[in-house]
Amino acid sequence: MNGEWTESVSNRTFIAINSGTREEIAHVPMGDKNDVDRAVKAARTAFESEEWRAILPADRGRIMQRISRLLLEQKEELAMLETCDTGKPLAQSIADVEVSARYFEYYAGVADKILGETIPIRSDILDFTLREPLGVTAHIVPWNYPLQIAARSLSAAFATGNTSVIKLAEDTPLTALRLAAICEAAGIPKGGVNVVTGYGYEAGTALASHPDIDHITFTGSVATGSEVMKAAAVNVKPVTLELGGKSPNIVFADANLEDAAYWVVRAITQNAGQTCSAGSRLLVERSIHASFVEIVKEKMSRLRVGPGADNSDIGPVISEKQLQRIEDYMNIANQEGATIALGGKSCPEAGSGFFFEPTIIDGISKESRIANEEIFGPVLAVIPFDSVQEALSIANGTEFGLVTGIWTSDINKAHWLAGTVRSGQVFINNYGAGGGVEMTFGGSRKSGFGREKGLEALKFYTQVKNVAIKFTV
Ligand code: NAD
């Protein structure tokens, strides 16, 4: 905060635990309203300083290149820290650090290419626009990809000249603190990046309702996103909300089924299903329903569940609360008369962490809660369909609209569905395209609004000022 490492104002701390072992790993300052206030003041003072204004766009780019390099130099250590904090498999943590570095590298290249326009009006008026930073940007980060999501929005906000206050999730406060240290080492002036650790109900609400921030980027649950938006509305602040989904993989009988099954499994088991864009629904053409579920089941049952440090295929879920939530959904599945085709229970034999078996739930109606609600665990809901029109109606049938996977060799079906499905991203015969820092990402409906990643994200961290100059000769 303001270039210093400091305790919380109240001097309180909370304990971070390793989700894979339940061991205590750190005591972390428990920030509240006073700490948030301190952070916002530091960010405001930095933003309005001569020093900040004097940073050339090209220099911002150079600082970001250094951040990217430092992240990669510290990759092994950061990945182990992320695995300790979140429990996720080491390979996933390494990928998370690489993607975080890539965000800074990508936006480093654009920092000096953020342009305005000249607008033709009259011969005696020169009219042009300036694309300016917003000021102090607030970033409320969830626990599923703490480093990556902090890097995602911080990089775009810094590239466009904003200062930032980041509030980390209480379950995973460690790696983004290290990111702040790297930002400092790379040359971001003090106050440019401030990080508050603490609980959502204290530090989170204080940041969302702070009158002196200029924008909020929130990633997390629909309920909290809605609260953040209400708080922002009081102060008339813009928000970007990224709230998760119930994303379908739609598999037709004419698809490459081996390929489709591989990605269907990956899309729901990556990060133990705790991914906003997890492919948590499998919509499968009825003629191949039984056989395709068998292929998926066979692949899923081979995955090794265990602590992330052992580089398992599936790590633990983040907390006791999250494990309980998934178990509650299994009770709902039973009440709804579903068939548990695979898994369906917690997995204590995998270790002392919060492990849940990879799970396939079949035999559900498209109206069931299992088919509609975000479970946020390695739980795949299977729903058969008879026609492309029915596939669309089921795909569009939830409250969400984040990502859709389409698996078919028929270009007509693929195009028609891509054009008609309500979804921020559509993947045809792939899912995720390798992570895609360059690809625009964001939701429709209750998946949220605003866009992250790619060049599109820059619009949400800038505002346009119109300048008209009248001249005479
Ligand atoms: P959450 O939405 O409550 O937490 C996300 C972030 O918001 C955390 O940093 C938290 O401290 C903060 N926060 C909490 N309450 C706040 C408030 N009132 N004002 C401002 N900030 C606040 O998520 P959760 O309760 O930890 O998880 C519950 C569910 O959310 C999950 O089961 C999952 O469905 C969903 N989720 C989605 C994503 C995603 O990437 N879309 C990420 C995490 C959780």
Short mmCIF file of C-alpha atoms and ligand atoms in Angstrom, two decimals:
data_model
loop_
_atom_site.label_atom_id
_atom_site.label_comp_id
_atom_site.label_asym_id
_atom_site.label_seq_id
_atom_site.Cartn_x
_atom_site.Cartn_y
_atom_site.Cartn_z
CA MET A 1 0.00 0.00 0.00
CA ASN A 2 1.47 3.31 -1.14
CA GLY A 3 4.74 1.47 -1.81
CA GLU A 4 4.97 0.06 1.72
CA TRP A 5 4.36 -3.31 3.34
CA THR A 6 2.10 -2.65 6.28
CA GLU A 7 -0.10 -4.35 8.86
CA SER A 8 -3.84 -3.68 8.80
CA VAL A 9 -4.93 -0.52 10.63
CA SER A 10 -6.75 -2.68 13.20
CA ASN A 11 -3.73 -5.01 13.49
CA ARG A 12 -6.06 -7.99 13.04
CA THR A 13 -5.02 -10.95 10.88
CA PHE A 14 -6.67 -14.02 9.40
CA ILE A 15 -5.19 -17.41 8.61
CA ALA A 16 -4.55 -18.66 5.08
CA ILE A 17 -4.72 -22.42 4.75
CA ASN A 18 -3.47 -24.90 2.16
CA SER A 19 -6.62 -26.39 0.56
CA GLY A 20 -4.72 -29.57 -0.28
CA THR A 21 -3.65 -30.31 3.29
CA ARG A 22 -5.71 -27.99 5.53
CA GLU A 23 -2.42 -26.76 7.04
CA GLU A 24 -2.07 -23.15 8.13
CA ILE A 25 0.38 -21.42 5.84
CA ALA A 26 0.23 -17.71 6.68
CA HIS A 27 -1.20 -15.00 8.89
CA VAL A 28 -2.52 -12.29 6.65
CA PRO A 29 -3.48 -8.69 7.53
CA MET A 30 -7.26 -8.41 7.83
CA GLY A 31 -8.01 -5.16 6.07
CA ASP A 32 -11.26 -3.28 6.55
CA LYS A 33 -12.80 0.08 5.70
CA ASN A 34 -9.82 2.01 7.09
CA ASP A 35 -7.30 0.05 5.04
CA VAL A 36 -9.40 0.42 1.90
CA ASP A 37 -9.60 4.13 2.53
CA ARG A 38 -5.82 4.32 2.91
CA ALA A 39 -5.35 2.36 -0.34
CA VAL A 40 -7.80 4.51 -2.32
CA LYS A 41 -6.18 7.70 -1.03
CA ALA A 42 -2.75 6.38 -2.08
CA ALA A 43 -4.06 5.45 -5.53
CA ARG A 44 -5.76 8.85 -5.93
CA THR A 45 -2.67 10.78 -4.83
CA ALA A 46 -0.50 8.74 -7.21
CA PHE A 47 -2.91 9.24 -10.11
CA GLU A 48 -2.93 13.01 -9.65
CA SER A 49 0.82 13.33 -9.13
CA GLU A 50 3.20 14.91 -11.63
CA GLU A 51 5.27 11.73 -11.44
CA TRP A 52 2.36 9.62 -12.73
CA ARG A 53 1.49 12.06 -15.49
CA ALA A 54 5.14 12.10 -16.56
CA ILE A 55 5.24 8.36 -17.29
CA LEU A 56 5.28 8.16 -21.06
CA PRO A 57 2.98 5.53 -22.62
CA ALA A 58 6.07 3.78 -24.01
CA ASP A 59 7.56 3.71 -20.49
CA ARG A 60 4.36 2.11 -19.17
CA GLY A 61 4.92 -0.55 -21.80
CA ARG A 62 8.53 -1.04 -20.69
CA ILE A 63 7.48 -1.37 -17.03
CA MET A 64 4.94 -4.00 -18.07
CA GLN A 65 7.55 -5.92 -20.04
CA ARG A 66 9.68 -5.99 -16.89
CA ILE A 67 6.70 -7.24 -14.85
CA SER A 68 6.17 -9.99 -17.40
CA ARG A 69 9.85 -11.01 -17.25
CA LEU A 70 9.93 -10.98 -13.45
CA LEU A 71 6.83 -13.17 -13.30
CA LEU A 72 8.51 -15.71 -15.57
CA GLU A 73 11.80 -15.54 -13.65
CA GLN A 74 9.89 -16.36 -10.44
CA LYS A 75 7.61 -18.88 -12.13
CA GLU A 76 8.51 -21.97 -10.11
CA GLU A 77 8.25 -20.21 -6.76
CA LEU A 78 5.05 -18.37 -7.63
CA ALA A 79 3.48 -21.57 -8.94
CA MET A 80 4.31 -23.44 -5.74
CA LEU A 81 2.87 -20.58 -3.70
CA GLU A 82 -0.32 -20.64 -5.80
CA THR A 83 -0.57 -24.41 -5.38
CA CYS A 84 -0.14 -24.10 -1.61
CA ASP A 85 -2.76 -21.39 -1.41
CA THR A 86 -5.39 -22.78 -3.81
CA GLY A 87 -4.54 -26.48 -3.82
CA LYS A 88 -4.52 -26.57 -7.63
CA PRO A 89 -2.20 -28.96 -9.52
CA LEU A 90 1.28 -27.56 -10.01
CA ALA A 91 1.01 -27.75 -13.80
CA GLN A 92 -2.09 -25.53 -13.61
CA SER A 93 -0.29 -23.05 -11.35
CA ILE A 94 2.62 -22.89 -13.78
CA ALA A 95 0.17 -22.22 -16.61
CA ASP A 96 -1.46 -19.52 -14.45
CA VAL A 97 1.88 -17.74 -13.93
CA GLU A 98 2.65 -17.97 -17.65
CA VAL A 99 -0.74 -16.54 -18.58
CA SER A 100 -0.28 -13.76 -16.01
CA ALA A 101 3.07 -12.88 -17.59
CA ARG A 102 1.45 -12.99 -21.01
CA TYR A 103 -1.21 -10.45 -19.93
CA PHE A 104 1.51 -7.94 -19.08
CA GLU A 105 3.43 -8.72 -22.27
CA TYR A 106 0.30 -8.38 -24.41
CA TYR A 107 -0.85 -5.07 -22.94
CA ALA A 108 2.76 -3.75 -22.82
CA GLY A 109 2.61 -3.69 -26.60
CA VAL A 110 -0.52 -1.57 -26.65
CA ALA A 111 0.27 1.02 -23.96
CA ASP A 112 1.59 3.50 -26.56
CA LYS A 113 -1.04 2.71 -29.20
CA ILE A 114 -4.19 3.94 -27.46
CA LEU A 115 -5.45 6.48 -29.93
CA GLY A 116 -8.12 9.12 -30.27
CA GLU A 117 -9.85 10.21 -33.48
CA THR A 118 -10.16 13.35 -35.51
CA ILE A 119 -13.76 14.10 -36.38
CA PRO A 120 -14.66 16.16 -39.45
CA ILE A 121 -17.15 18.93 -38.57
CA ARG A 122 -16.33 22.26 -40.19
CA SER A 123 -13.35 23.79 -41.95
CA ASP A 124 -12.70 26.22 -39.06
CA ILE A 125 -12.96 23.63 -36.27
CA LEU A 126 -10.51 20.90 -35.45
CA ASP A 127 -12.40 18.28 -33.46
CA PHE A 128 -10.60 15.37 -31.88
CA THR A 129 -10.96 12.85 -29.07
CA LEU A 130 -8.58 11.88 -26.31
CA ARG A 131 -8.85 8.39 -24.84
CA GLU A 132 -8.02 8.99 -21.19
CA PRO A 133 -7.59 6.79 -18.13
CA LEU A 134 -10.51 6.67 -15.67
CA GLY A 135 -8.40 7.28 -12.55
CA VAL A 136 -8.52 4.88 -9.59
CA THR A 137 -9.68 1.41 -10.61
CA ALA A 138 -10.88 -1.16 -8.06
CA HIS A 139 -10.35 -4.88 -8.66
CA ILE A 140 -12.21 -7.46 -6.56
CA VAL A 141 -10.58 -10.80 -7.22
CA PRO A 142 -11.97 -14.31 -6.57
CA TRP A 143 -10.17 -17.37 -5.24
CA ASN A 144 -10.21 -19.67 -8.27
CA TYR A 145 -7.42 -18.03 -10.32
CA PRO A 146 -6.10 -15.38 -7.93
CA LEU A 147 -2.87 -14.46 -9.69
CA GLN A 148 -4.25 -14.77 -13.19
CA ILE A 149 -7.41 -12.73 -12.57
CA ALA A 150 -5.51 -10.02 -10.68
CA ALA A 151 -3.02 -9.86 -13.58
CA ARG A 152 -5.82 -9.80 -16.16
CA SER A 153 -7.47 -6.62 -15.02
CA LEU A 154 -4.43 -4.90 -13.47
CA SER A 155 -2.48 -5.16 -16.73
CA ALA A 156 -5.28 -3.59 -18.79
CA ALA A 157 -5.86 -0.87 -16.17
CA PHE A 158 -2.16 0.03 -15.97
CA ALA A 159 -1.63 -0.06 -19.74
CA THR A 160 -4.29 2.64 -20.06
CA GLY A 161 -2.74 4.81 -17.32
CA ASN A 162 -4.93 4.07 -14.30
CA THR A 163 -3.89 3.42 -10.71
CA SER A 164 -5.34 0.41 -8.92
CA VAL A 165 -6.61 -0.95 -5.63
CA ILE A 166 -6.87 -4.73 -5.55
CA LYS A 167 -8.93 -6.60 -2.97
CA LEU A 168 -7.90 -10.26 -2.85
CA ALA A 169 -10.17 -13.14 -1.89
CA GLU A 170 -9.78 -14.16 1.74
CA ASP A 171 -9.25 -17.79 0.69
CA THR A 172 -6.27 -17.00 -1.56
CA PRO A 173 -4.39 -13.85 -0.59
CA LEU A 174 -0.79 -14.83 -1.30
CA THR A 175 0.29 -14.74 -4.95
CA ALA A 176 -1.18 -11.37 -5.88
CA LEU A 177 0.73 -9.85 -2.96
CA ARG A 178 3.84 -11.12 -4.70
CA LEU A 179 2.55 -9.57 -7.92
CA ALA A 180 2.41 -6.22 -6.11
CA ALA A 181 6.05 -6.68 -5.07
CA ILE A 182 6.96 -7.42 -8.69
CA CYS A 183 5.09 -4.30 -9.87
CA GLU A 184 7.12 -2.26 -7.41
CA ALA A 185 10.40 -3.86 -8.50
CA ALA A 186 9.52 -3.24 -12.15
CA GLY A 187 9.11 0.47 -11.52
CA ILE A 188 5.44 1.28 -10.94
CA PRO A 189 5.60 4.37 -8.70
CA LYS A 190 4.32 4.11 -5.14
CA GLY A 191 0.55 4.27 -4.88
CA GLY A 192 0.14 2.97 -8.42
CA VAL A 193 -0.78 -0.54 -7.27
CA ASN A 194 -2.22 -1.09 -3.79
CA VAL A 195 -3.38 -4.42 -2.43
CA VAL A 196 -5.80 -4.97 0.44
CA THR A 197 -6.25 -8.40 1.98
CA GLY A 198 -9.39 -9.04 4.00
CA TYR A 199 -12.91 -10.40 3.99
CA GLY A 200 -15.55 -9.60 1.41
CA TYR A 201 -18.07 -8.32 3.94
CA GLU A 202 -15.54 -5.79 5.30
CA ALA A 203 -12.83 -4.88 2.79
CA GLY A 204 -14.89 -5.90 -0.27
CA THR A 205 -17.96 -3.85 0.63
CA ALA A 206 -15.77 -0.90 1.63
CA LEU A 207 -14.04 -0.90 -1.75
CA ALA A 208 -17.21 -1.38 -3.79
CA SER A 209 -18.93 1.51 -1.97
CA HIS A 210 -15.94 3.85 -1.85
CA PRO A 211 -16.90 7.24 -3.32
CA ASP A 212 -13.43 8.00 -4.68
CA ILE A 213 -12.93 5.05 -7.03
CA ASP A 214 -13.70 5.45 -10.73
CA HIS A 215 -14.41 1.87 -11.85
CA ILE A 216 -14.88 -1.61 -10.36
CA THR A 217 -13.89 -4.89 -11.96
CA PHE A 218 -15.56 -7.72 -10.07
CA THR A 219 -15.18 -11.46 -10.71
CA GLY A 220 -17.13 -13.88 -8.56
CA SER A 221 -20.66 -14.99 -7.76
CA VAL A 222 -23.89 -13.53 -9.12
CA ALA A 223 -25.16 -12.65 -5.62
CA THR A 224 -22.01 -10.72 -4.68
CA GLY A 225 -21.76 -9.15 -8.14
CA SER A 226 -25.27 -7.82 -7.71
CA GLU A 227 -24.32 -6.34 -4.29
CA VAL A 228 -21.22 -4.74 -5.81
CA MET A 229 -23.33 -3.21 -8.56
CA LYS A 230 -25.80 -1.78 -6.03
CA ALA A 231 -22.96 -0.24 -4.04
CA ALA A 232 -21.45 1.20 -7.22
CA ALA A 233 -24.82 2.59 -8.29
CA VAL A 234 -25.02 4.74 -5.16
CA ASN A 235 -21.84 6.53 -6.25
CA VAL A 236 -22.63 6.25 -9.99
CA LYS A 237 -19.51 4.20 -10.75
CA PRO A 238 -19.16 1.90 -13.77
CA VAL A 239 -18.66 -1.81 -13.18
CA THR A 240 -17.41 -4.77 -15.16
CA LEU A 241 -18.99 -7.96 -13.84
CA GLU A 242 -17.68 -11.43 -14.63
CA LEU A 243 -20.01 -13.80 -12.82
CA GLY A 244 -19.61 -17.33 -14.06
CA GLY A 245 -21.95 -19.57 -15.97
CA LYS A 246 -23.36 -22.96 -16.82
CA SER A 247 -21.55 -23.30 -20.11
CA PRO A 248 -22.59 -26.09 -22.50
CA ASN A 249 -20.53 -28.31 -24.74
CA ILE A 250 -22.95 -29.29 -27.53
CA VAL A 251 -21.89 -32.58 -29.12
CA PHE A 252 -23.45 -33.82 -32.36
CA ALA A 253 -23.23 -37.40 -33.61
CA ASP A 254 -21.15 -36.26 -36.62
CA ALA A 255 -18.36 -34.81 -34.45
CA ASN A 256 -14.90 -36.23 -33.86
CA LEU A 257 -16.06 -37.91 -30.65
CA GLU A 258 -12.63 -38.75 -29.22
CA ASP A 259 -11.60 -35.12 -29.51
CA ALA A 260 -14.90 -33.86 -28.16
CA ALA A 261 -14.74 -36.21 -25.16
CA TYR A 262 -11.18 -35.13 -24.33
CA TRP A 263 -12.24 -31.48 -24.22
CA VAL A 264 -15.53 -32.14 -22.46
CA VAL A 265 -13.54 -33.79 -19.65
CA ARG A 266 -10.95 -31.03 -19.56
CA ALA A 267 -13.52 -28.28 -19.59
CA ILE A 268 -15.18 -29.55 -16.41
CA THR A 269 -12.18 -30.90 -14.50
CA GLN A 270 -9.67 -28.07 -14.98
CA ASN A 271 -9.16 -26.38 -11.60
CA ALA A 272 -11.56 -28.99 -10.09
CA GLY A 273 -14.41 -27.38 -12.03
CA GLN A 274 -13.90 -24.06 -10.25
CA THR A 275 -13.67 -22.03 -13.43
CA CYS A 276 -16.21 -19.44 -14.49
CA SER A 277 -16.08 -20.80 -18.04
CA ALA A 278 -16.16 -24.48 -16.98
CA GLY A 279 -18.05 -26.64 -19.47
CA SER A 280 -20.46 -27.83 -16.80
CA ARG A 281 -23.22 -29.01 -19.17
CA LEU A 282 -22.88 -31.70 -21.81
CA LEU A 283 -25.66 -31.44 -24.40
CA VAL A 284 -25.39 -34.58 -26.49
CA GLU A 285 -27.33 -35.74 -29.54
CA ARG A 286 -29.66 -38.50 -28.38
CA SER A 287 -28.43 -41.10 -30.90
CA ILE A 288 -24.98 -41.11 -29.26
CA HIS A 289 -26.07 -40.26 -25.71
CA ALA A 290 -25.20 -43.56 -24.05
CA SER A 291 -22.05 -44.30 -26.07
CA PHE A 292 -20.60 -40.81 -25.72
CA VAL A 293 -21.22 -40.69 -21.97
CA GLU A 294 -19.30 -43.99 -21.77
CA ILE A 295 -16.30 -42.42 -23.56
CA VAL A 296 -16.39 -39.39 -21.25
CA LYS A 297 -16.77 -41.62 -18.20
CA GLU A 298 -13.83 -43.75 -19.20
CA LYS A 299 -11.61 -40.68 -19.61
CA MET A 300 -12.80 -39.03 -16.44
CA SER A 301 -12.39 -42.12 -14.28
CA ARG A 302 -8.69 -42.24 -15.21
CA LEU A 303 -8.01 -38.83 -13.62
CA ARG A 304 -5.98 -38.83 -10.44
CA VAL A 305 -7.39 -36.76 -7.58
CA GLY A 306 -4.87 -35.51 -5.03
CA PRO A 307 -2.89 -32.59 -3.60
CA GLY A 308 -1.75 -30.08 -6.20
CA ALA A 309 1.86 -30.31 -5.05
CA ASP A 310 1.87 -33.98 -6.21
CA ASN A 311 0.83 -32.70 -9.63
CA SER A 312 -2.44 -34.60 -9.60
CA ASP A 313 -4.97 -34.21 -12.43
CA ILE A 314 -7.62 -32.81 -10.10
CA GLY A 315 -6.74 -30.91 -6.94
CA PRO A 316 -9.02 -30.09 -4.02
CA VAL A 317 -11.81 -27.56 -4.10
CA ILE A 318 -11.00 -24.37 -2.31
CA SER A 319 -12.63 -24.80 1.11
CA GLU A 320 -14.84 -26.79 3.43
CA LYS A 321 -17.68 -24.44 2.47
CA GLN A 322 -17.22 -25.17 -1.23
CA LEU A 323 -16.99 -28.94 -0.60
CA GLN A 324 -20.22 -28.77 1.42
CA ARG A 325 -21.88 -26.81 -1.36
CA ILE A 326 -21.02 -29.53 -3.91
CA GLU A 327 -22.23 -32.25 -1.53
CA ASP A 328 -25.50 -30.34 -1.11
CA TYR A 329 -25.90 -30.41 -4.89
CA MET A 330 -25.49 -34.20 -4.86
CA ASN A 331 -28.46 -34.37 -2.47
CA ILE A 332 -30.41 -32.16 -4.84
CA ALA A 333 -29.47 -34.47 -7.73
CA ASN A 334 -30.78 -37.45 -5.78
CA GLN A 335 -34.00 -35.62 -4.92
CA GLU A 336 -34.42 -34.75 -8.60
CA GLY A 337 -34.14 -38.46 -9.49
CA ALA A 338 -30.85 -38.10 -11.36
CA THR A 339 -28.48 -40.95 -12.19
CA ILE A 340 -24.96 -40.47 -10.84
CA ALA A 341 -23.03 -42.05 -13.70
CA LEU A 342 -19.65 -41.41 -12.06
CA GLY A 343 -18.32 -40.12 -8.73
CA GLY A 344 -20.80 -38.13 -6.69
CA LYS A 345 -19.01 -37.93 -3.37
CA SER A 346 -16.11 -36.38 -1.56
CA CYS A 347 -12.83 -38.19 -1.76
CA PRO A 348 -11.03 -38.35 1.64
CA GLU A 349 -8.69 -41.10 0.39
CA ALA A 350 -7.06 -38.50 -1.91
CA GLY A 351 -5.65 -36.66 1.11
CA SER A 352 -6.67 -34.43 3.98
CA GLY A 353 -7.74 -31.54 1.71
CA PHE A 354 -11.17 -30.77 0.25
CA PHE A 355 -11.33 -33.41 -2.46
CA PHE A 356 -14.35 -34.31 -4.59
CA GLU A 357 -14.55 -37.09 -7.16
CA PRO A 358 -14.97 -36.18 -10.83
CA THR A 359 -18.69 -36.63 -11.31
CA ILE A 360 -21.15 -37.20 -14.15
CA ILE A 361 -24.86 -36.64 -13.53
CA ASP A 362 -27.19 -38.07 -16.13
CA GLY A 363 -30.93 -38.58 -16.36
CA ILE A 364 -31.90 -35.02 -15.46
CA SER A 365 -34.49 -32.77 -17.01
CA LYS A 366 -33.41 -29.50 -18.58
CA GLU A 367 -35.51 -27.70 -15.94
CA SER A 368 -33.71 -29.36 -12.99
CA ARG A 369 -31.51 -27.34 -10.63
CA ILE A 370 -28.52 -29.53 -11.55
CA ALA A 371 -28.97 -28.53 -15.20
CA ASN A 372 -29.28 -24.82 -14.41
CA GLU A 373 -27.26 -23.78 -11.37
CA GLU A 374 -23.53 -23.17 -11.17
CA ILE A 375 -22.10 -25.88 -8.89
CA PHE A 376 -18.43 -24.87 -9.17
CA GLY A 377 -16.98 -28.34 -8.76
CA PRO A 378 -15.92 -31.21 -11.07
CA VAL A 379 -19.55 -32.06 -11.82
CA LEU A 380 -20.81 -32.57 -15.38
CA ALA A 381 -24.58 -32.43 -16.07
CA VAL A 382 -25.67 -34.44 -19.15
CA ILE A 383 -28.75 -33.52 -21.18
CA PRO A 384 -29.67 -35.22 -24.48
CA PHE A 385 -31.24 -33.36 -27.44
CA ASP A 386 -32.97 -34.43 -30.66
CA SER A 387 -32.44 -31.53 -33.05
CA VAL A 388 -30.21 -28.50 -33.56
CA GLN A 389 -33.16 -26.29 -32.59
CA GLU A 390 -33.61 -28.19 -29.33
CA ALA A 391 -29.85 -27.96 -28.64
CA LEU A 392 -30.11 -24.18 -29.00
CA SER A 393 -33.15 -23.94 -26.77
CA ILE A 394 -31.41 -25.96 -24.01
CA ALA A 395 -28.14 -24.04 -24.44
CA ASN A 396 -30.01 -20.75 -24.06
CA GLY A 397 -32.21 -22.12 -21.29
CA THR A 398 -30.21 -21.07 -18.22
CA GLU A 399 -29.80 -17.62 -16.71
CA PHE A 400 -26.18 -17.53 -17.90
CA GLY A 401 -24.38 -16.91 -21.20
CA LEU A 402 -20.60 -17.10 -20.93
CA VAL A 403 -19.07 -19.79 -23.16
CA THR A 404 -20.42 -22.40 -25.61
CA GLY A 405 -18.58 -25.31 -27.20
CA ILE A 406 -19.98 -26.79 -30.44
CA TRP A 407 -18.74 -30.14 -31.72
CA THR A 408 -19.78 -31.09 -35.26
CA SER A 409 -18.35 -31.64 -38.74
CA ASP A 410 -21.32 -29.80 -40.28
CA ILE A 411 -20.38 -26.19 -40.93
CA ASN A 412 -24.04 -25.21 -41.35
CA LYS A 413 -25.06 -26.39 -37.88
CA ALA A 414 -21.92 -24.87 -36.39
CA HIS A 415 -22.51 -21.44 -37.94
CA TRP A 416 -26.21 -21.36 -37.19
CA LEU A 417 -25.63 -22.21 -33.53
CA ALA A 418 -22.70 -19.80 -33.18
CA GLY A 419 -24.91 -17.02 -34.48
CA THR A 420 -27.98 -17.79 -32.38
CA VAL A 421 -26.62 -18.94 -29.02
CA ARG A 422 -26.55 -16.34 -26.21
CA SER A 423 -22.93 -16.52 -25.16
CA GLY A 424 -19.93 -14.21 -24.83
CA GLN A 425 -17.61 -16.73 -26.49
CA VAL A 426 -18.27 -19.63 -28.86
CA PHE A 427 -15.75 -22.36 -29.62
CA ILE A 428 -16.28 -24.71 -32.57
CA ASN A 429 -14.44 -28.04 -32.38
CA ASN A 430 -12.29 -26.74 -29.51
CA TYR A 431 -12.86 -25.31 -26.06
CA GLY A 432 -10.86 -22.38 -24.78
CA ALA A 433 -8.38 -22.13 -27.67
CA GLY A 434 -5.50 -22.35 -25.22
CA GLY A 435 -6.59 -19.67 -22.78
CA GLY A 436 -6.56 -16.76 -25.15
CA VAL A 437 -5.29 -13.54 -23.53
CA GLU A 438 -5.94 -12.00 -26.98
CA MET A 439 -9.59 -13.09 -27.21
CA THR A 440 -12.43 -10.91 -25.95
CA PHE A 441 -14.03 -12.49 -22.91
CA GLY A 442 -17.17 -11.72 -20.94
CA GLY A 443 -20.75 -12.72 -20.49
CA SER A 444 -24.31 -11.99 -21.34
CA ARG A 445 -27.32 -12.23 -19.01
CA LYS A 446 -26.34 -13.26 -15.46
CA SER A 447 -22.82 -14.11 -16.57
CA GLY A 448 -22.27 -10.36 -16.35
CA PHE A 449 -21.30 -7.56 -18.69
CA GLY A 450 -18.31 -5.60 -19.83
CA ARG A 451 -15.42 -7.31 -21.56
CA GLU A 452 -11.99 -8.43 -20.44
CA LYS A 453 -8.98 -9.71 -22.34
CA GLY A 454 -7.98 -8.62 -25.82
CA LEU A 455 -8.11 -5.04 -27.07
CA GLU A 456 -11.78 -4.77 -26.17
CA ALA A 457 -10.94 -4.64 -22.44
CA LEU A 458 -9.10 -1.34 -22.90
CA LYS A 459 -12.37 0.46 -23.63
CA PHE A 460 -13.58 -0.32 -20.13
CA TYR A 461 -10.56 1.34 -18.47
CA THR A 462 -10.68 4.53 -20.53
CA GLN A 463 -13.08 7.34 -21.23
CA VAL A 464 -13.30 9.54 -24.26
CA LYS A 465 -12.97 13.31 -24.09
CA ASN A 466 -13.98 15.41 -27.10
CA VAL A 467 -11.99 18.58 -27.79
CA ALA A 468 -13.10 21.14 -30.39
CA ILE A 469 -10.71 23.95 -31.43
CA LYS A 470 -12.03 26.90 -33.38
CA PHE A 471 -9.36 28.69 -35.38
CA THR A 472 -9.28 31.83 -37.48
CA VAL A 473 -6.78 33.28 -39.95
P1 NAD B 1 -17.83 -14.27 -3.89
O1 NAD B 1 -18.44 -13.76 -5.13
O2 NAD B 1 -18.56 -13.95 -2.63
O3 NAD B 1 -16.32 -13.70 -3.73
C1 NAD B 1 -15.55 -13.11 -4.77
C2 NAD B 1 -14.80 -11.91 -4.22
O4 NAD B 1 -15.74 -10.94 -3.75
C3 NAD B 1 -13.89 -12.18 -3.03
O5 NAD B 1 -12.74 -11.35 -3.10
C4 NAD B 1 -14.73 -11.75 -1.84
O6 NAD B 1 -13.97 -11.39 -0.71
C5 NAD B 1 -15.43 -10.54 -2.41
N1 NAD B 1 -16.69 -10.19 -1.76
C6 NAD B 1 -17.53 -10.98 -1.04
N2 NAD B 1 -18.60 -10.29 -0.64
C7 NAD B 1 -18.44 -9.02 -1.08
C8 NAD B 1 -19.24 -7.84 -1.02
N3 NAD B 1 -20.41 -7.81 -0.38
N4 NAD B 1 -18.78 -6.72 -1.63
C9 NAD B 1 -17.61 -6.73 -2.29
N5 NAD B 1 -16.82 -7.81 -2.39
C10 NAD B 1 -17.23 -8.95 -1.81
O7 NAD B 1 -17.60 -15.80 -4.07
P2 NAD B 1 -17.65 -16.96 -2.97
O8 NAD B 1 -18.73 -16.79 -1.97
O9 NAD B 1 -16.29 -17.10 -2.42
O10 NAD B 1 -18.04 -18.18 -3.91
C11 NAD B 1 -19.39 -18.52 -4.09
C12 NAD B 1 -19.70 -18.89 -5.50
O11 NAD B 1 -19.28 -17.85 -6.39
C13 NAD B 1 -18.99 -20.09 -6.05
O12 NAD B 1 -19.53 -21.28 -5.66
C14 NAD B 1 -19.10 -19.85 -7.54
O13 NAD B 1 -20.34 -20.27 -8.02
C15 NAD B 1 -19.00 -18.37 -7.65
N6 NAD B 1 -17.65 -17.92 -8.05
C16 NAD B 1 -17.47 -17.58 -9.34
C17 NAD B 1 -16.23 -17.17 -9.76
C18 NAD B 1 -15.99 -16.78 -11.18
O14 NAD B 1 -14.87 -16.83 -11.66
N7 NAD B 1 -17.00 -16.36 -11.90
C19 NAD B 1 -15.17 -17.11 -8.88
C20 NAD B 1 -15.37 -17.46 -7.54
C21 NAD B 1 -16.65 -17.85 -7.15
#
